[in-house]
PDB file of C-alpha atoms in Angstrom:
ATOM      1  CA  UNK A   1       6.681 -26.883  -1.727  1.00 38.00           C
ATOM      2  CA  UNK A   2       4.147 -26.486   1.069  1.00 40.00           C
ATOM      3  CA  UNK A   3       0.901 -28.444   0.877  1.00 38.00           C
ATOM      4  CA  UNK A   4      -2.034 -26.421   2.160  1.00 44.00           C
ATOM      5  CA  UNK A   5      -5.146 -27.884   3.777  1.00 42.00           C
ATOM      6  CA  UNK A   6      -7.800 -26.582   1.401  1.00 49.00           C
ATOM      7  CA  UNK A   7     -10.419 -27.496  -1.149  1.00 75.00           C
ATOM      8  CA  UNK A   8      -8.361 -26.411  -4.156  1.00 91.00           C
ATOM      9  CA  UNK A   9      -8.592 -22.624  -3.599  1.00 97.00           C
ATOM     10  CA  UNK A  10      -7.992 -20.124  -6.386  1.00 98.00           C
ATOM     11  CA  UNK A  11      -5.928 -16.998  -5.702  1.00 98.00           C
ATOM     12  CA  UNK A  12      -5.752 -14.055  -8.078  1.00 98.00           C
ATOM     13  CA  UNK A  13      -2.650 -11.857  -8.016  1.00 98.00           C
ATOM     14  CA  UNK A  14      -3.916  -8.354  -8.804  1.00 98.00           C
ATOM     15  CA  UNK A  15      -1.766  -5.473 -10.060  1.00 98.00           C
ATOM     16  CA  UNK A  16      -2.857  -1.907 -10.810  1.00 97.00           C
ATOM     17  CA  UNK A  17      -0.584   0.147 -13.024  1.00 96.00           C
ATOM     18  CA  UNK A  18      -0.476   3.490 -14.800  1.00 93.00           C
ATOM     19  CA  UNK A  19       2.356   4.604 -17.090  1.00 91.00           C
ATOM     20  CA  UNK A  20       5.146   2.856 -15.180  1.00 93.00           C
ATOM     21  CA  UNK A  21       6.249   0.226 -17.729  1.00 95.00           C
ATOM     22  CA  UNK A  22       9.743  -0.447 -16.375  1.00 95.00           C
ATOM     23  CA  UNK A  23       8.513  -0.892 -12.815  1.00 96.00           C
ATOM     24  CA  UNK A  24       5.720  -3.167 -13.995  1.00 97.00           C
ATOM     25  CA  UNK A  25       8.163  -5.271 -15.990  1.00 98.00           C
ATOM     26  CA  UNK A  26      10.440  -5.675 -12.956  1.00 97.00           C
ATOM     27  CA  UNK A  27       7.475  -6.896 -10.910  1.00 98.00           C
ATOM     28  CA  UNK A  28       6.335  -9.331 -13.607  1.00 98.00           C
ATOM     29  CA  UNK A  29       9.890 -10.639 -13.951  1.00 98.00           C
ATOM     30  CA  UNK A  30      10.007 -11.352 -10.212  1.00 98.00           C
ATOM     31  CA  UNK A  31       6.736 -13.292 -10.517  1.00 98.00           C
ATOM     32  CA  UNK A  32       8.387 -15.734 -12.938  1.00 98.00           C
ATOM     33  CA  UNK A  33      10.468 -17.102 -10.042  1.00 97.00           C
ATOM     34  CA  UNK A  34       7.505 -17.818  -7.755  1.00 97.00           C
ATOM     35  CA  UNK A  35       7.350 -21.185  -6.042  1.00 96.00           C
ATOM     36  CA  UNK A  36       3.684 -22.170  -6.231  1.00 96.00           C
ATOM     37  CA  UNK A  37       1.953 -23.722  -3.212  1.00 94.00           C
ATOM     38  CA  UNK A  38       0.670 -27.245  -3.812  1.00 92.00           C
ATOM     39  CA  UNK A  39      -3.115 -27.419  -3.961  1.00 94.00           C
ATOM     40  CA  UNK A  40      -3.591 -23.747  -4.812  1.00 97.00           C
ATOM     41  CA  UNK A  41      -4.631 -22.589  -8.263  1.00 97.00           C
ATOM     42  CA  UNK A  42      -3.085 -19.290  -9.322  1.00 98.00           C
ATOM     43  CA  UNK A  43      -4.262 -16.638 -11.730  1.00 98.00           C
ATOM     44  CA  UNK A  44      -3.298 -13.020 -12.261  1.00 98.00           C
ATOM     45  CA  UNK A  45      -4.654  -9.771 -13.615  1.00 98.00           C
ATOM     46  CA  UNK A  46      -3.043  -6.471 -14.559  1.00 98.00           C
ATOM     47  CA  UNK A  47      -5.414  -3.504 -14.622  1.00 98.00           C
ATOM     48  CA  UNK A  48      -4.078  -0.565 -16.586  1.00 97.00           C
ATOM     49  CA  UNK A  49      -5.656   2.615 -15.257  1.00 95.00           C
ATOM     50  CA  UNK A  50      -5.658   4.465 -18.553  1.00 93.00           C
ATOM     51  CA  UNK A  51      -7.790   4.980 -21.647  1.00 89.00           C
ATOM     52  CA  UNK A  52      -4.965   3.873 -23.926  1.00 89.00           C
ATOM     53  CA  UNK A  53      -3.406   0.442 -24.170  1.00 89.00           C
ATOM     54  CA  UNK A  54       0.316   0.826 -23.480  1.00 90.00           C
ATOM     55  CA  UNK A  55       1.016  -2.282 -21.376  1.00 93.00           C
ATOM     56  CA  UNK A  56      -1.026  -4.947 -23.132  1.00 95.00           C
ATOM     57  CA  UNK A  57       1.888  -6.276 -25.178  1.00 96.00           C
ATOM     58  CA  UNK A  58       4.102  -6.508 -22.090  1.00 97.00           C
ATOM     59  CA  UNK A  59       1.444  -8.407 -20.135  1.00 97.00           C
ATOM     60  CA  UNK A  60       0.878 -10.795 -23.056  1.00 97.00           C
ATOM     61  CA  UNK A  61       4.603 -11.538 -23.169  1.00 97.00           C
ATOM     62  CA  UNK A  62       4.612 -12.530 -19.498  1.00 98.00           C
ATOM     63  CA  UNK A  63       1.352 -14.431 -19.856  1.00 97.00           C
ATOM     64  CA  UNK A  64       3.251 -16.664 -22.278  1.00 97.00           C
ATOM     65  CA  UNK A  65       6.151 -17.085 -19.827  1.00 97.00           C
ATOM     66  CA  UNK A  66       4.243 -17.764 -16.619  1.00 97.00           C
ATOM     67  CA  UNK A  67       2.874 -21.178 -15.699  1.00 96.00           C
ATOM     68  CA  UNK A  68      -0.446 -19.594 -14.729  1.00 97.00           C
ATOM     69  CA  UNK A  69      -2.762 -17.257 -16.689  1.00 98.00           C
ATOM     70  CA  UNK A  70      -2.189 -13.495 -16.544  1.00 98.00           C
ATOM     71  CA  UNK A  71      -5.120 -11.390 -17.759  1.00 98.00           C
ATOM     72  CA  UNK A  72      -4.993  -7.774 -18.893  1.00 97.00           C
ATOM     73  CA  UNK A  73      -7.756  -5.198 -18.793  1.00 95.00           C
ATOM     74  CA  UNK A  74      -8.130  -1.441 -18.826  1.00 95.00           C
ATOM     75  CA  UNK A  75      -9.958   0.825 -16.429  1.00 96.00           C
ATOM     76  CA  UNK A  76     -10.424   4.132 -18.291  1.00 95.00           C
ATOM     77  CA  UNK A  77     -11.879   5.985 -15.281  1.00 94.00           C
ATOM     78  CA  UNK A  78      -8.739   7.403 -13.694  1.00 92.00           C
ATOM     79  CA  UNK A  79      -8.245   6.685 -10.002  1.00 93.00           C
ATOM     80  CA  UNK A  80      -6.560   4.083  -7.809  1.00 93.00           C
ATOM     81  CA  UNK A  81      -9.837   2.984  -6.129  1.00 95.00           C
ATOM     82  CA  UNK A  82     -11.457   2.600  -9.568  1.00 96.00           C
ATOM     83  CA  UNK A  83      -8.637   0.303 -10.661  1.00 96.00           C
ATOM     84  CA  UNK A  84      -8.740  -1.703  -7.433  1.00 97.00           C
ATOM     85  CA  UNK A  85     -12.508  -2.142  -7.694  1.00 97.00           C
ATOM     86  CA  UNK A  86     -11.928  -3.474 -11.203  1.00 98.00           C
ATOM     87  CA  UNK A  87      -9.627  -6.080  -9.658  1.00 98.00           C
ATOM     88  CA  UNK A  88     -12.314  -6.975  -7.103  1.00 98.00           C
ATOM     89  CA  UNK A  89     -14.787  -7.470  -9.950  1.00 98.00           C
ATOM     90  CA  UNK A  90     -12.320  -9.606 -11.904  1.00 98.00           C
ATOM     91  CA  UNK A  91     -11.572 -11.798  -8.883  1.00 98.00           C
ATOM     92  CA  UNK A  92     -15.285 -12.222  -8.224  1.00 97.00           C
ATOM     93  CA  UNK A  93     -15.912 -13.240 -11.841  1.00 97.00           C
ATOM     94  CA  UNK A  94     -13.156 -15.837 -11.545  1.00 97.00           C
ATOM     95  CA  UNK A  95     -14.691 -17.211  -8.371  1.00 97.00           C
ATOM     96  CA  UNK A  96     -11.383 -16.551  -6.600  1.00 98.00           C
ATOM     97  CA  UNK A  97     -10.964 -17.530  -2.980  1.00 98.00           C
ATOM     98  CA  UNK A  98      -8.616 -14.595  -2.437  1.00 98.00           C
ATOM     99  CA  UNK A  99      -7.333 -11.538  -4.254  1.00 98.00           C
ATOM    100  CA  UNK A 100      -3.684 -10.694  -3.555  1.00 98.00           C
ATOM    101  CA  UNK A 101      -2.893  -7.031  -4.138  1.00 98.00           C
ATOM    102  CA  UNK A 102       0.669  -6.042  -4.997  1.00 98.00           C
ATOM    103  CA  UNK A 103       1.871  -2.653  -6.285  1.00 97.00           C
ATOM    104  CA  UNK A 104       3.567  -2.158  -9.641  1.00 96.00           C
ATOM    105  CA  UNK A 105       6.617  -0.573  -7.973  1.00 96.00           C
ATOM    106  CA  UNK A 106       7.371  -3.737  -5.998  1.00 98.00           C
ATOM    107  CA  UNK A 107       9.214  -6.996  -6.583  1.00 98.00           C
ATOM    108  CA  UNK A 108       8.280 -10.253  -4.847  1.00 98.00           C
ATOM    109  CA  UNK A 109      10.475 -12.965  -3.346  1.00 98.00           C
ATOM    110  CA  UNK A 110      10.226 -16.540  -4.602  1.00 97.00           C
ATOM    111  CA  UNK A 111       8.440 -17.829  -1.465  1.00 98.00           C
ATOM    112  CA  UNK A 112       6.170 -14.774  -1.123  1.00 98.00           C
ATOM    113  CA  UNK A 113       3.030 -16.492  -2.393  1.00 98.00           C
ATOM    114  CA  UNK A 114       3.630 -19.604  -0.298  1.00 98.00           C
ATOM    115  CA  UNK A 115       3.871 -17.539   2.874  1.00 98.00           C
ATOM    116  CA  UNK A 116       0.653 -15.598   2.226  1.00 98.00           C
ATOM    117  CA  UNK A 117      -1.333 -18.677   1.256  1.00 98.00           C
ATOM    118  CA  UNK A 118      -0.058 -20.754   4.172  1.00 97.00           C
ATOM    119  CA  UNK A 119      -1.229 -18.173   6.716  1.00 98.00           C
ATOM    120  CA  UNK A 120      -4.517 -17.588   4.861  1.00 98.00           C
ATOM    121  CA  UNK A 121      -5.246 -21.325   4.793  1.00 97.00           C
ATOM    122  CA  UNK A 122      -4.532 -21.583   8.524  1.00 97.00           C
ATOM    123  CA  UNK A 123      -7.343 -19.048   9.004  1.00 97.00           C
ATOM    124  CA  UNK A 124      -9.719 -20.824   6.579  1.00 97.00           C
ATOM    125  CA  UNK A 125      -9.250 -17.997   4.031  1.00 97.00           C
ATOM    126  CA  UNK A 126     -11.301 -15.650   6.211  1.00 97.00           C
ATOM    127  CA  UNK A 127      -8.636 -13.112   7.228  1.00 98.00           C
ATOM    128  CA  UNK A 128      -6.825 -10.257   5.556  1.00 98.00           C
ATOM    129  CA  UNK A 129      -3.100 -11.022   5.455  1.00 98.00           C
ATOM    130  CA  UNK A 130      -0.641  -8.113   5.194  1.00 98.00           C
ATOM    131  CA  UNK A 131       2.872  -9.070   4.106  1.00 98.00           C
ATOM    132  CA  UNK A 132       6.161  -7.322   4.804  1.00 98.00           C
ATOM    133  CA  UNK A 133       7.336  -4.439   2.599  1.00 98.00           C
ATOM    134  CA  UNK A 134      11.015  -3.485   2.502  1.00 97.00           C
ATOM    135  CA  UNK A 135      11.761  -0.160   0.814  1.00 97.00           C
ATOM    136  CA  UNK A 136      14.810   0.355  -1.371  1.00 97.00           C
ATOM    137  CA  UNK A 137      15.777   3.861  -2.486  1.00 97.00           C
ATOM    138  CA  UNK A 138      16.833   3.670  -6.110  1.00 93.00           C
ATOM    139  CA  UNK A 139      19.304   6.571  -6.258  1.00 94.00           C
ATOM    140  CA  UNK A 140      22.477   5.833  -4.190  1.00 93.00           C
ATOM    141  CA  UNK A 141      22.875   9.549  -3.474  1.00 94.00           C
ATOM    142  CA  UNK A 142      19.503   9.515  -1.691  1.00 96.00           C
ATOM    143  CA  UNK A 143      20.163   6.389   0.411  1.00 95.00           C
ATOM    144  CA  UNK A 144      20.121   8.401   3.650  1.00 95.00           C
ATOM    145  CA  UNK A 145      16.339   8.729   3.196  1.00 97.00           C
ATOM    146  CA  UNK A 146      15.792   4.966   2.988  1.00 97.00           C
ATOM    147  CA  UNK A 147      15.374   4.517   6.757  1.00 97.00           C
ATOM    148  CA  UNK A 148      12.376   6.878   6.751  1.00 97.00           C
ATOM    149  CA  UNK A 149      10.470   4.644   4.329  1.00 96.00           C
ATOM    150  CA  UNK A 150      10.859   1.428   6.320  1.00 96.00           C
ATOM    151  CA  UNK A 151       7.807  -0.023   8.055  1.00 93.00           C
ATOM    152  CA  UNK A 152       7.870  -1.230  11.633  1.00 89.00           C
ATOM    153  CA  UNK A 153       8.745  -4.973  11.747  1.00 87.00           C
ATOM    154  CA  UNK A 154       6.149  -7.155  13.435  1.00 95.00           C
ATOM    155  CA  UNK A 155       5.894 -10.843  14.366  1.00 97.00           C
ATOM    156  CA  UNK A 156       3.835 -13.086  12.126  1.00 97.00           C
ATOM    157  CA  UNK A 157       0.261 -13.492  13.275  1.00 97.00           C
ATOM    158  CA  UNK A 158       0.085 -10.114  15.030  1.00 98.00           C
ATOM    159  CA  UNK A 159      -3.281  -8.390  14.686  1.00 97.00           C
ATOM    160  CA  UNK A 160      -3.258  -5.022  12.910  1.00 97.00           C
ATOM    161  CA  UNK A 161      -5.534  -2.030  13.314  1.00 94.00           C
ATOM    162  CA  UNK A 162      -4.900  -0.857   9.749  1.00 92.00           C
ATOM    163  CA  UNK A 163      -3.156  -2.090   6.665  1.00 94.00           C
ATOM    164  CA  UNK A 164      -2.499  -1.011   3.100  1.00 95.00           C
ATOM    165  CA  UNK A 165      -2.956  -2.808  -0.217  1.00 95.00           C
ATOM    166  CA  UNK A 166       0.698  -2.930  -1.233  1.00 95.00           C
ATOM    167  CA  UNK A 167       1.189  -6.603  -0.288  1.00 98.00           C
ATOM    168  CA  UNK A 168      -2.099  -7.914   0.973  1.00 98.00           C
ATOM    169  CA  UNK A 169      -4.310 -10.987   0.624  1.00 98.00           C
ATOM    170  CA  UNK A 170      -8.026 -10.196   0.611  1.00 98.00           C
ATOM    171  CA  UNK A 171     -10.571 -12.962   1.420  1.00 98.00           C
ATOM    172  CA  UNK A 172     -13.117 -12.622  -1.374  1.00 98.00           C
ATOM    173  CA  UNK A 173     -16.005 -14.460   0.301  1.00 97.00           C
ATOM    174  CA  UNK A 174     -15.883 -12.088   3.263  1.00 96.00           C
ATOM    175  CA  UNK A 175     -15.552  -9.010   1.065  1.00 96.00           C
ATOM    176  CA  UNK A 176     -18.532 -10.061  -1.057  1.00 96.00           C
ATOM    177  CA  UNK A 177     -20.605 -10.927   2.008  1.00 96.00           C
ATOM    178  CA  UNK A 178     -20.066  -7.450   3.410  1.00 96.00           C
ATOM    179  CA  UNK A 179     -20.265  -5.644   0.060  1.00 97.00           C
ATOM    180  CA  UNK A 180     -16.936  -3.887   0.625  1.00 97.00           C
ATOM    181  CA  UNK A 181     -15.605  -1.602  -2.118  1.00 97.00           C
ATOM    182  CA  UNK A 182     -12.805   0.946  -2.398  1.00 96.00           C
ATOM    183  CA  UNK A 183     -14.167   4.478  -2.039  1.00 94.00           C
ATOM    184  CA  UNK A 184     -14.007   5.992  -5.526  1.00 93.00           C
ATOM    185  CA  UNK A 185     -14.461   9.512  -4.160  1.00 89.00           C
ATOM    186  CA  UNK A 186     -10.858   9.255  -2.928  1.00 86.00           C
ATOM    187  CA  UNK A 187      -9.488   8.705  -6.434  1.00 82.00           C
ATOM    188  CA  UNK A 188      -6.823  11.448  -6.286  1.00 77.00           C
ATOM    189  CA  UNK A 189      -6.550  11.729  -2.518  1.00 80.00           C
ATOM    190  CA  UNK A 190      -5.222   8.306  -1.517  1.00 81.00           C
ATOM    191  CA  UNK A 191      -5.863   6.347   1.661  1.00 88.00           C
ATOM    192  CA  UNK A 192      -8.787   4.428   0.177  1.00 92.00           C
ATOM    193  CA  UNK A 193      -7.043   1.143   0.990  1.00 95.00           C
ATOM    194  CA  UNK A 194      -6.691   2.057   4.678  1.00 94.00           C
ATOM    195  CA  UNK A 195     -10.364   3.046   4.717  1.00 94.00           C
ATOM    196  CA  UNK A 196     -11.305  -0.259   3.042  1.00 96.00           C
ATOM    197  CA  UNK A 197      -9.412  -2.426   5.530  1.00 97.00           C
ATOM    198  CA  UNK A 198     -10.556  -0.320   8.472  1.00 95.00           C
ATOM    199  CA  UNK A 199     -14.145  -1.104   7.475  1.00 95.00           C
ATOM    200  CA  UNK A 200     -13.245  -4.787   7.083  1.00 97.00           C
ATOM    201  CA  UNK A 201     -11.787  -4.921  10.585  1.00 96.00           C
ATOM    202  CA  UNK A 202     -14.795  -3.180  12.089  1.00 95.00           C
ATOM    203  CA  UNK A 203     -17.024  -5.770  10.396  1.00 96.00           C
ATOM    204  CA  UNK A 204     -15.084  -8.557  12.110  1.00 96.00           C
ATOM    205  CA  UNK A 205     -12.512  -9.594   9.508  1.00 97.00           C
ATOM    206  CA  UNK A 206      -9.117 -10.087  11.212  1.00 98.00           C
ATOM    207  CA  UNK A 207      -6.141  -8.154   9.823  1.00 98.00           C
ATOM    208  CA  UNK A 208      -2.992 -10.231  10.355  1.00 98.00           C
ATOM    209  CA  UNK A 209       0.681  -9.622   9.642  1.00 98.00           C
ATOM    210  CA  UNK A 210       2.938 -12.117   7.850  1.00 98.00           C
ATOM    211  CA  UNK A 211       6.617 -11.214   7.991  1.00 97.00           C
ATOM    212  CA  UNK A 212       7.647 -14.140   5.763  1.00 98.00           C
ATOM    213  CA  UNK A 213       5.708 -12.754   2.767  1.00 98.00           C
ATOM    214  CA  UNK A 214       8.279 -10.221   1.597  1.00 98.00           C
ATOM    215  CA  UNK A 215       8.192  -7.726  -1.255  1.00 98.00           C
ATOM    216  CA  UNK A 216      10.666  -4.955  -2.035  1.00 98.00           C
ATOM    217  CA  UNK A 217       9.327  -1.501  -2.845  1.00 97.00           C
ATOM    218  CA  UNK A 218      11.475   0.584  -5.192  1.00 95.00           C
ATOM    219  CA  UNK A 219      11.437   4.264  -4.179  1.00 96.00           C
ATOM    220  CA  UNK A 220      12.028   6.521  -7.215  1.00 94.00           C
ATOM    221  CA  UNK A 221      14.147   9.693  -6.954  1.00 94.00           C
ATOM    222  CA  UNK A 222      11.036  11.887  -7.056  1.00 93.00           C
ATOM    223  CA  UNK A 223       9.952  10.465  -3.675  1.00 95.00           C
ATOM    224  CA  UNK A 224      13.265  10.087  -1.832  1.00 96.00           C
ATOM    225  CA  UNK A 225      13.302  13.574  -0.340  1.00 96.00           C
ATOM    226  CA  UNK A 226      12.061  15.418   2.719  1.00 97.00           C
ATOM    227  CA  UNK A 227       9.335  17.253   0.835  1.00 96.00           C
ATOM    228  CA  UNK A 228       7.621  14.058  -0.334  1.00 95.00           C
ATOM    229  CA  UNK A 229       7.989  12.391   3.073  1.00 97.00           C
ATOM    230  CA  UNK A 230       6.487  15.460   4.759  1.00 97.00           C
ATOM    231  CA  UNK A 231       3.543  15.504   2.372  1.00 94.00           C
ATOM    232  CA  UNK A 232       2.919  11.798   2.953  1.00 94.00           C
ATOM    233  CA  UNK A 233       2.881  12.221   6.746  1.00 96.00           C
ATOM    234  CA  UNK A 234       0.546  15.207   6.386  1.00 96.00           C
ATOM    235  CA  UNK A 235      -1.809  13.096   4.217  1.00 93.00           C
ATOM    236  CA  UNK A 236      -1.810  10.344   6.846  1.00 93.00           C
ATOM    237  CA  UNK A 237      -2.780  12.942   9.417  1.00 95.00           C
ATOM    238  CA  UNK A 238      -5.579  14.248   7.209  1.00 93.00           C
ATOM    239  CA  UNK A 239      -7.012  10.740   6.990  1.00 91.00           C
ATOM    240  CA  UNK A 240      -6.736  10.100  10.749  1.00 92.00           C
ATOM    241  CA  UNK A 241      -8.410  13.395  11.580  1.00 93.00           C
ATOM    242  CA  UNK A 242     -10.971  13.454   8.802  1.00 91.00           C
ATOM    243  CA  UNK A 243     -13.360  10.831  10.139  1.00 88.00           C
ATOM    244  CA  UNK A 244     -12.997   8.459   7.177  1.00 86.00           C
ATOM    245  CA  UNK A 245     -11.691   5.528   9.242  1.00 88.00           C
ATOM    246  CA  UNK A 246     -14.194   3.271  10.928  1.00 82.00           C
ATOM    247  CA  UNK A 247     -12.666   3.679  14.407  1.00 81.00           C
ATOM    248  CA  UNK A 248     -11.557   7.316  14.092  1.00 86.00           C
ATOM    249  CA  UNK A 249     -14.624   9.611  14.038  1.00 90.00           C
ATOM    250  CA  UNK A 250     -14.110  13.358  13.658  1.00 92.00           C
ATOM    251  CA  UNK A 251     -13.551  14.992  17.004  1.00 94.00           C
ATOM    252  CA  UNK A 252     -12.859  18.700  17.327  1.00 94.00           C
ATOM    253  CA  UNK A 253     -11.217  18.573  20.754  1.00 96.00           C
ATOM    254  CA  UNK A 254      -8.944  15.715  19.758  1.00 95.00           C
ATOM    255  CA  UNK A 255      -7.987  17.491  16.540  1.00 95.00           C
ATOM    256  CA  UNK A 256      -7.211  20.711  18.403  1.00 96.00           C
ATOM    257  CA  UNK A 257      -5.045  18.725  20.814  1.00 97.00           C
ATOM    258  CA  UNK A 258      -3.047  17.332  17.910  1.00 96.00           C
ATOM    259  CA  UNK A 259      -2.694  20.828  16.487  1.00 96.00           C
ATOM    260  CA  UNK A 260      -1.304  21.998  19.824  1.00 98.00           C
ATOM    261  CA  UNK A 261       1.022  19.004  19.898  1.00 97.00           C
ATOM    262  CA  UNK A 262       2.293  19.979  16.449  1.00 97.00           C
ATOM    263  CA  UNK A 263       3.185  23.452  17.731  1.00 97.00           C
ATOM    264  CA  UNK A 264       4.851  22.107  20.867  1.00 97.00           C
ATOM    265  CA  UNK A 265       6.688  19.568  18.727  1.00 97.00           C
ATOM    266  CA  UNK A 266       8.627  22.379  17.064  1.00 97.00           C
ATOM    267  CA  UNK A 267      10.639  22.818  20.272  1.00 97.00           C
ATOM    268  CA  UNK A 268      12.317  19.379  20.246  1.00 97.00           C
ATOM    269  CA  UNK A 269      12.762  19.817  16.497  1.00 97.00           C
ATOM    270  CA  UNK A 270      14.803  22.955  17.160  1.00 97.00           C
ATOM    271  CA  UNK A 271      16.762  21.095  19.854  1.00 97.00           C
ATOM    272  CA  UNK A 272      17.766  18.280  17.490  1.00 96.00           C
ATOM    273  CA  UNK A 273      18.681  20.763  14.783  1.00 96.00           C
ATOM    274  CA  UNK A 274      20.926  22.684  17.177  1.00 96.00           C
ATOM    275  CA  UNK A 275      22.614  19.431  18.179  1.00 96.00           C
ATOM    276  CA  UNK A 276      22.993  18.464  14.501  1.00 95.00           C
ATOM    277  CA  UNK A 277      21.152  15.190  15.044  1.00 97.00           C
ATOM    278  CA  UNK A 278      19.769  14.984  11.541  1.00 96.00           C
ATOM    279  CA  UNK A 279      17.823  11.729  11.808  1.00 96.00           C
ATOM    280  CA  UNK A 280      16.137  12.714  15.070  1.00 97.00           C
ATOM    281  CA  UNK A 281      15.285  16.113  13.601  1.00 98.00           C
ATOM    282  CA  UNK A 282      13.742  14.601  10.484  1.00 97.00           C
ATOM    283  CA  UNK A 283      11.662  12.125  12.503  1.00 97.00           C
ATOM    284  CA  UNK A 284      10.434  14.900  14.781  1.00 98.00           C
ATOM    285  CA  UNK A 285       9.515  17.038  11.782  1.00 98.00           C
ATOM    286  CA  UNK A 286       7.537  14.179  10.245  1.00 98.00           C
ATOM    287  CA  UNK A 287       5.648  13.763  13.521  1.00 98.00           C
ATOM    288  CA  UNK A 288       4.816  17.482  13.436  1.00 98.00           C
ATOM    289  CA  UNK A 289       3.532  17.087   9.853  1.00 97.00           C
ATOM    290  CA  UNK A 290       1.272  14.186  10.823  1.00 97.00           C
ATOM    291  CA  UNK A 291      -0.122  16.013  13.865  1.00 97.00           C
ATOM    292  CA  UNK A 292      -0.772  19.138  11.779  1.00 97.00           C
ATOM    293  CA  UNK A 293      -2.583  16.935   9.272  1.00 96.00           C
ATOM    294  CA  UNK A 294      -4.803  15.524  12.024  1.00 96.00           C
ATOM    295  CA  UNK A 295      -5.868  19.063  12.893  1.00 96.00           C
ATOM    296  CA  UNK A 296      -6.551  20.056   9.285  1.00 95.00           C
ATOM    297  CA  UNK A 297      -8.307  16.764   8.583  1.00 93.00           C
ATOM    298  CA  UNK A 298     -11.107  17.770  10.921  1.00 94.00           C
ATOM    299  CA  UNK A 299     -11.812  20.734   8.640  1.00 93.00           C
ATOM    300  CA  UNK A 300     -12.026  18.431   5.575  1.00 88.00           C
ATOM    301  CA  UNK A 301      -8.796  19.706   4.032  1.00 89.00           C
ATOM    302  CA  UNK A 302      -7.688  17.452   1.173  1.00 84.00           C
ATOM    303  CA  UNK A 303      -4.622  17.234  -1.022  1.00 80.00           C
ATOM    304  CA  UNK A 304      -4.475  15.377  -4.327  1.00 77.00           C
ATOM    305  CA  UNK A 305      -1.065  13.686  -4.641  1.00 67.00           C
ATOM    306  CA  UNK A 306      -2.134  11.207  -7.299  1.00 67.00           C
ATOM    307  CA  UNK A 307      -2.900  13.706 -10.024  1.00 63.00           C
ATOM    308  CA  UNK A 308       0.508  12.895 -11.517  1.00 71.00           C
ATOM    309  CA  UNK A 309       2.459   9.674 -11.905  1.00 76.00           C
ATOM    310  CA  UNK A 310       5.690   9.084  -9.957  1.00 79.00           C
ATOM    311  CA  UNK A 311       7.980   6.380 -11.311  1.00 76.00           C
ATOM    312  CA  UNK A 312       9.110   5.002 -14.608  1.00 80.00           C
TER     313      UNK A 312
END
């Protein structure tokens, strides 16, 4: 085990979930194999984003199995930012040094927590640390889509412009000092985590990458298809063009340029299709979707992908 130079910090592993009991159980099972860093106190919290208690018994079972406490609470106001703000409140009440956000459709490696805490301690627990996410398509017949879910690998310590909350350590003292919260107006839209960390970076909190802190994301059949990938890229474009990010203000000329690029991008798409280069064609199409989203984002177009639950 790695000994960390610290004053006995407390980290809270935070999980938001909604009607995905099998995925949540797989994540909790992976947490039972964690190797805990010496000198770091560990706690956990599962926030069920629902008005009914359907996961409390499962969480209690794992609370009895884990060597650290695992709390359970409900957030009846439906929305991912509402649930994540509930985790922020819980971590603050605990007096946690850091909140570590992990999604309920992920599974952690045994040294995941060590890697995050080691890098956080080297930065005096004042930086956001984004770990590595490896996607795994669940249905073997959809494996050809797996490559389109993979994130770009980066060296540890590299500074990031943006990050998500799917495997991320959040320094609580800095967040409280700045009064940062997840935007609850984006409850069905998504992207509130990117907005949150964009604001953190603009306020001077470093966003750093840690490739040793690995989780595996399980992609359900409902997402492993071109339609879902296209919609996701379009949503990313909406966010980039909509002026919600701290360093990306709305700009009509820039948005029009991206719209033009989307149109021009149809030409290489046709070229790759004619040459039967499927992967190149798909990647070009996804670029077109993102650029089209950047145009429509200027006009405040929004989609609401989180009105239904994907997963199991």
